[in-house]
PDB file of C-alpha atoms in Angstrom:
ATOM      1  CA  MET O 557       1.954  32.523   3.920  1.00 35.00           C
ATOM      2  CA  PRO O 558       0.906  29.429   1.953  1.00 39.00           C
ATOM      3  CA  ASP O 559      -2.752  29.272   0.865  1.00 34.00           C
ATOM      4  CA  THR O 560      -3.338  26.082   2.881  1.00 38.00           C
ATOM      5  CA  GLN O 561      -2.194  27.816   6.056  1.00 39.00           C
ATOM      6  CA  ARG O 562      -4.335  30.858   5.318  1.00 35.00           C
ATOM      7  CA  ARG O 563      -7.419  28.672   4.827  1.00 38.00           C
ATOM      8  CA  ARG O 564      -6.844  26.841   8.114  1.00 48.00           C
ATOM      9  CA  ASP O 565      -6.377  30.091  10.031  1.00 53.00           C
ATOM     10  CA  MET O 566      -9.508  31.675   8.540  1.00 55.00           C
ATOM     11  CA  GLY O 567     -11.760  29.202  10.373  1.00 81.00           C
ATOM     12  CA  LEU O 568     -10.548  30.338  13.778  1.00 92.00           C
ATOM     13  CA  THR O 569     -12.703  32.569  15.941  1.00 94.00           C
ATOM     14  CA  GLU O 570     -11.481  35.618  17.807  1.00 95.00           C
ATOM     15  CA  ASN O 571     -11.714  33.517  21.024  1.00 96.00           C
ATOM     16  CA  ASP O 572      -9.431  30.930  19.397  1.00 97.00           C
ATOM     17  CA  ARG O 573      -6.892  33.657  18.686  1.00 97.00           C
ATOM     18  CA  VAL O 574      -7.147  34.994  22.250  1.00 97.00           C
ATOM     19  CA  HIS O 575      -6.479  31.503  23.630  1.00 98.00           C
ATOM     20  CA  LEU O 576      -3.576  30.938  21.224  1.00 98.00           C
ATOM     21  CA  ARG O 577      -2.024  34.238  22.277  1.00 98.00           C
ATOM     22  CA  ALA O 578      -2.337  33.096  25.900  1.00 98.00           C
ATOM     23  CA  THR O 579      -0.354  29.944  25.029  1.00 98.00           C
ATOM     24  CA  ILE O 580       2.328  32.091  23.412  1.00 98.00           C
ATOM     25  CA  GLU O 581       2.571  34.077  26.657  1.00 98.00           C
ATOM     26  CA  LEU O 582       2.862  30.771  28.553  1.00 98.00           C
ATOM     27  CA  ALA O 583       5.694  29.812  26.184  1.00 98.00           C
ATOM     28  CA  ARG O 584       7.478  33.077  26.998  1.00 98.00           C
ATOM     29  CA  ALA O 585       6.994  32.449  30.716  1.00 98.00           C
ATOM     30  CA  SER O 586       8.277  28.891  30.331  1.00 97.00           C
ATOM     31  CA  ARG O 587      11.451  30.218  28.741  1.00 97.00           C
ATOM     32  CA  GLU O 588      11.844  32.824  31.505  1.00 97.00           C
ATOM     33  CA  HIS O 589      11.509  30.012  34.069  1.00 97.00           C
ATOM     34  CA  GLY O 590      14.391  28.104  32.461  1.00 96.00           C
ATOM     35  CA  ASN O 591      12.414  25.671  30.330  1.00 96.00           C
ATOM     36  CA  HIS O 592      11.806  25.169  26.632  1.00 96.00           C
ATOM     37  CA  PRO O 593       9.410  27.809  25.249  1.00 97.00           C
ATOM     38  CA  PHE O 594       6.122  25.924  24.984  1.00 97.00           C
ATOM     39  CA  GLY O 595       2.756  26.530  26.636  1.00 98.00           C
ATOM     40  CA  SER O 596      -0.765  25.120  26.475  1.00 98.00           C
ATOM     41  CA  LEU O 597      -4.188  25.617  27.950  1.00 97.00           C
ATOM     42  CA  LEU O 598      -7.363  23.603  28.153  1.00 98.00           C
ATOM     43  CA  VAL O 599     -10.777  25.148  27.528  1.00 98.00           C
ATOM     44  CA  ASP O 600     -14.097  23.499  28.340  1.00 96.00           C
ATOM     45  CA  GLY O 601     -17.186  23.396  26.141  1.00 93.00           C
ATOM     46  CA  THR O 602     -18.396  26.762  27.461  1.00 94.00           C
ATOM     47  CA  GLY O 603     -15.144  28.491  26.499  1.00 94.00           C
ATOM     48  CA  ALA O 604     -13.784  28.737  30.045  1.00 96.00           C
ATOM     49  CA  VAL O 605     -10.095  28.071  30.640  1.00 97.00           C
ATOM     50  CA  VAL O 606      -9.922  25.151  33.076  1.00 97.00           C
ATOM     51  CA  ALA O 607      -6.169  24.481  33.126  1.00 97.00           C
ATOM     52  CA  ARG O 608      -2.893  25.868  31.786  1.00 97.00           C
ATOM     53  CA  SER O 609       0.623  24.561  31.689  1.00 98.00           C
ATOM     54  CA  GLU O 610       4.140  25.564  30.805  1.00 97.00           C
ATOM     55  CA  ASN O 611       6.867  23.191  29.694  1.00 97.00           C
ATOM     56  CA  VAL O 612       8.750  21.799  32.747  1.00 97.00           C
ATOM     57  CA  VAL O 613      11.275  19.484  31.069  1.00 96.00           C
ATOM     58  CA  VAL O 614      14.298  21.266  32.547  1.00 96.00           C
ATOM     59  CA  THR O 615      13.097  22.484  35.938  1.00 97.00           C
ATOM     60  CA  GLU O 616      11.428  19.187  36.869  1.00 96.00           C
ATOM     61  CA  SER O 617      13.967  16.964  35.071  1.00 96.00           C
ATOM     62  CA  ASP O 618      11.042  15.291  33.302  1.00 95.00           C
ATOM     63  CA  LEU O 619      11.506  14.450  29.632  1.00 94.00           C
ATOM     64  CA  THR O 620       7.722  14.067  29.355  1.00 95.00           C
ATOM     65  CA  GLY O 621       7.081  17.485  30.951  1.00 96.00           C
ATOM     66  CA  HIS O 622       5.551  18.938  27.818  1.00 97.00           C
ATOM     67  CA  PRO O 623       2.503  21.109  28.558  1.00 98.00           C
ATOM     68  CA  GLU O 624       0.206  19.123  26.253  1.00 97.00           C
ATOM     69  CA  ILE O 625       0.943  15.867  28.079  1.00 97.00           C
ATOM     70  CA  ARG O 626       0.554  17.490  31.472  1.00 97.00           C
ATOM     71  CA  LEU O 627      -2.882  18.836  30.535  1.00 97.00           C
ATOM     72  CA  ALA O 628      -3.984  15.580  28.880  1.00 96.00           C
ATOM     73  CA  ARG O 629      -3.057  13.630  32.033  1.00 95.00           C
ATOM     74  CA  GLU O 630      -4.858  16.080  34.297  1.00 95.00           C
ATOM     75  CA  ALA O 631      -7.945  16.209  32.113  1.00 95.00           C
ATOM     76  CA  ALA O 632      -8.254  12.432  31.712  1.00 93.00           C
ATOM     77  CA  ALA O 633      -7.854  11.908  35.460  1.00 95.00           C
ATOM     78  CA  GLN O 634     -10.539  14.440  36.365  1.00 94.00           C
ATOM     79  CA  ARG O 635     -13.156  14.236  33.630  1.00 93.00           C
ATOM     80  CA  ALA O 636     -15.239  11.655  31.818  1.00 91.00           C
ATOM     81  CA  PRO O 637     -14.473  11.006  28.141  1.00 87.00           C
ATOM     82  CA  GLU O 638     -17.866  12.350  27.023  1.00 90.00           C
ATOM     83  CA  HIS O 639     -17.007  15.694  28.647  1.00 92.00           C
ATOM     84  CA  LEU O 640     -13.492  15.822  27.212  1.00 95.00           C
ATOM     85  CA  ALA O 641     -14.882  15.436  23.712  1.00 95.00           C
ATOM     86  CA  LEU O 642     -16.243  18.986  24.149  1.00 96.00           C
ATOM     87  CA  PHE O 643     -12.900  20.424  25.299  1.00 97.00           C
ATOM     88  CA  THR O 644     -10.254  22.213  23.238  1.00 98.00           C
ATOM     89  CA  LEU O 645      -6.537  22.108  23.882  1.00 98.00           C
ATOM     90  CA  TYR O 646      -4.736  25.231  22.658  1.00 98.00           C
ATOM     91  CA  THR O 647      -1.000  25.048  22.316  1.00 98.00           C
ATOM     92  CA  SER O 648       1.791  27.352  21.231  1.00 98.00           C
ATOM     93  CA  CYS O 649       3.328  24.764  18.906  1.00 96.00           C
ATOM     94  CA  GLU O 650       2.148  21.758  16.938  1.00 95.00           C
ATOM     95  CA  PRO O 651       2.313  18.823  19.375  1.00 95.00           C
ATOM     96  CA  CYS O 652       5.203  16.395  18.993  1.00 91.00           C
ATOM     97  CA  LEU O 653       4.666  12.689  18.394  1.00 90.00           C
ATOM     98  CA  MET O 654       4.739  11.901  22.131  1.00 91.00           C
ATOM     99  CA  CYS O 655       2.157  14.590  22.909  1.00 94.00           C
ATOM    100  CA  ALA O 656      -0.018  13.610  19.943  1.00 93.00           C
ATOM    101  CA  GLY O 657      -0.399  10.105  21.351  1.00 91.00           C
ATOM    102  CA  ALA O 658      -1.354  11.410  24.787  1.00 93.00           C
ATOM    103  CA  LEU O 659      -3.862  13.825  23.306  1.00 94.00           C
ATOM    104  CA  TYR O 660      -5.410  11.165  21.111  1.00 92.00           C
ATOM    105  CA  TRP O 661      -5.917   8.778  24.019  1.00 92.00           C
ATOM    106  CA  SER O 662      -7.147  11.535  26.359  1.00 94.00           C
ATOM    107  CA  GLY O 663     -10.305  12.035  24.310  1.00 93.00           C
ATOM    108  CA  ILE O 664      -9.971  15.824  24.064  1.00 96.00           C
ATOM    109  CA  GLY O 665     -12.156  16.764  21.094  1.00 96.00           C
ATOM    110  CA  ARG O 666     -10.232  19.598  19.496  1.00 97.00           C
ATOM    111  CA  ILE O 667      -6.625  20.734  19.218  1.00 97.00           C
ATOM    112  CA  VAL O 668      -5.640  24.218  18.039  1.00 98.00           C
ATOM    113  CA  TYR O 669      -1.968  25.049  17.593  1.00 97.00           C
ATOM    114  CA  ALA O 670      -0.024  28.152  16.662  1.00 97.00           C
ATOM    115  CA  LEU O 671       3.461  27.298  15.398  1.00 95.00           C
ATOM    116  CA  SER O 672       3.855  24.364  12.984  1.00 92.00           C
ATOM    117  CA  GLU O 673       6.605  21.788  13.497  1.00 87.00           C
ATOM    118  CA  GLU O 674       7.978  22.826  10.120  1.00 85.00           C
ATOM    119  CA  THR O 675       8.277  26.489  11.099  1.00 87.00           C
ATOM    120  CA  LEU O 676       9.702  25.523  14.500  1.00 88.00           C
ATOM    121  CA  GLY O 677      12.389  23.512  12.704  1.00 80.00           C
ATOM    122  CA  ALA O 678      13.274  26.520  10.552  1.00 78.00           C
ATOM    123  CA  THR O 679      13.365  28.736  13.663  1.00 75.00           C
ATOM    124  CA  ARG O 680      15.760  26.321  15.349  1.00 67.00           C
ATOM    125  CA  GLY O 681      18.188  26.668  12.474  1.00 62.00           C
ATOM    126  CA  GLY O 682      21.387  24.818  13.360  1.00 54.00           C
ATOM    127  CA  GLY O 683      20.206  24.001  16.867  1.00 49.00           C
ATOM    128  CA  ILE O 684      18.601  20.795  18.057  1.00 53.00           C
ATOM    129  CA  GLU O 685      17.482  18.555  15.198  1.00 58.00           C
ATOM    130  CA  MET O 686      14.015  17.102  15.627  1.00 60.00           C
ATOM    131  CA  PRO O 687      11.950  15.193  13.088  1.00 64.00           C
ATOM    132  CA  ALA O 688       8.983  17.212  11.865  1.00 68.00           C
ATOM    133  CA  VAL O 689       5.812  15.242  12.559  1.00 75.00           C
ATOM    134  CA  ARG O 690       2.515  16.563  11.260  1.00 83.00           C
ATOM    135  CA  LEU O 691      -0.228  16.125  13.832  1.00 86.00           C
ATOM    136  CA  ARG O 692      -2.766  15.314  11.135  1.00 87.00           C
ATOM    137  CA  ASP O 693      -0.538  12.433   9.971  1.00 86.00           C
ATOM    138  CA  VAL O 694      -0.446  10.890  13.449  1.00 87.00           C
ATOM    139  CA  PHE O 695      -4.198  10.745  14.058  1.00 88.00           C
ATOM    140  CA  PRO O 696      -6.159   8.090  12.167  1.00 85.00           C
ATOM    141  CA  PRO O 697      -8.218   9.411   9.225  1.00 83.00           C
ATOM    142  CA  ALA O 698     -11.490   8.574  11.005  1.00 86.00           C
ATOM    143  CA  SER O 699     -10.438  10.293  14.236  1.00 89.00           C
ATOM    144  CA  PRO O 700     -13.171  12.439  15.779  1.00 90.00           C
ATOM    145  CA  VAL O 701     -10.540  14.939  16.957  1.00 93.00           C
ATOM    146  CA  GLU O 702     -10.726  18.289  15.167  1.00 94.00           C
ATOM    147  CA  ILE O 703      -7.323  19.827  14.434  1.00 94.00           C
ATOM    148  CA  ASP O 704      -6.857  23.498  13.580  1.00 95.00           C
ATOM    149  CA  GLY O 705      -3.579  25.206  12.842  1.00 95.00           C
ATOM    150  CA  PRO O 706      -1.093  26.508  12.248  1.00 95.00           C
ATOM    151  CA  ALA O 707      -2.150  30.045  13.135  1.00 96.00           C
ATOM    152  CA  LEU O 708      -0.355  33.152  14.375  1.00 96.00           C
ATOM    153  CA  GLU O 709       2.986  31.607  13.434  1.00 95.00           C
ATOM    154  CA  GLU O 710       4.931  34.857  13.412  1.00 94.00           C
ATOM    155  CA  GLU O 711       3.789  35.662  16.964  1.00 95.00           C
ATOM    156  CA  ALA O 712       4.344  32.070  18.084  1.00 96.00           C
ATOM    157  CA  SER O 713       7.905  32.077  16.710  1.00 94.00           C
ATOM    158  CA  ALA O 714       8.984  34.965  18.957  1.00 94.00           C
ATOM    159  CA  PRO O 715       9.672  32.949  22.148  1.00 95.00           C
ATOM    160  CA  HIS O 716      11.939  30.616  20.139  1.00 93.00           C
ATOM    161  CA  VAL O 717      14.169  33.320  18.652  1.00 90.00           C
ATOM    162  CA  ASP O 718      17.781  32.665  19.760  1.00 88.00           C
ATOM    163  CA  PHE O 719      16.642  29.931  22.160  1.00 89.00           C
ATOM    164  CA  TRP O 720      17.825  26.862  20.265  1.00 81.00           C
ATOM    165  CA  VAL O 721      21.299  28.137  19.286  1.00 77.00           C
TER     166      VAL O 721
END
């Protein structure tokens, strides 16, 4: 594990790890339901889970059916921006470029992800080729959004094993 990854993971609380493990279980469930193995959940400022989502790209024939986008849409429609700034989105994989934009504009204050895009790409092997986009490179330097991850990458890789071949 690279030192930079270790340092990022060390700042996570046990609650962060519990929530990340829940997203990994959502990713497994998503795969079992016939979708790509990704899952996310949204936690309010008190630490309560307020919403969860699996990927639905295949079963709903929706190319934007990524769990991060689904939660960002729901959150922005139901809550004021000043409340969302206190929320955390946990996700099983580093959000893609499309999801990063939705999360940025939603106003959610913190994003914690398990599997990095780089590790996902290595897990995919010769499967689908996707450009690796670092979430921190998408958000402006002065962004108030806190980003933590990757963390628990070995656990988060499990739902992807043999999926992309």
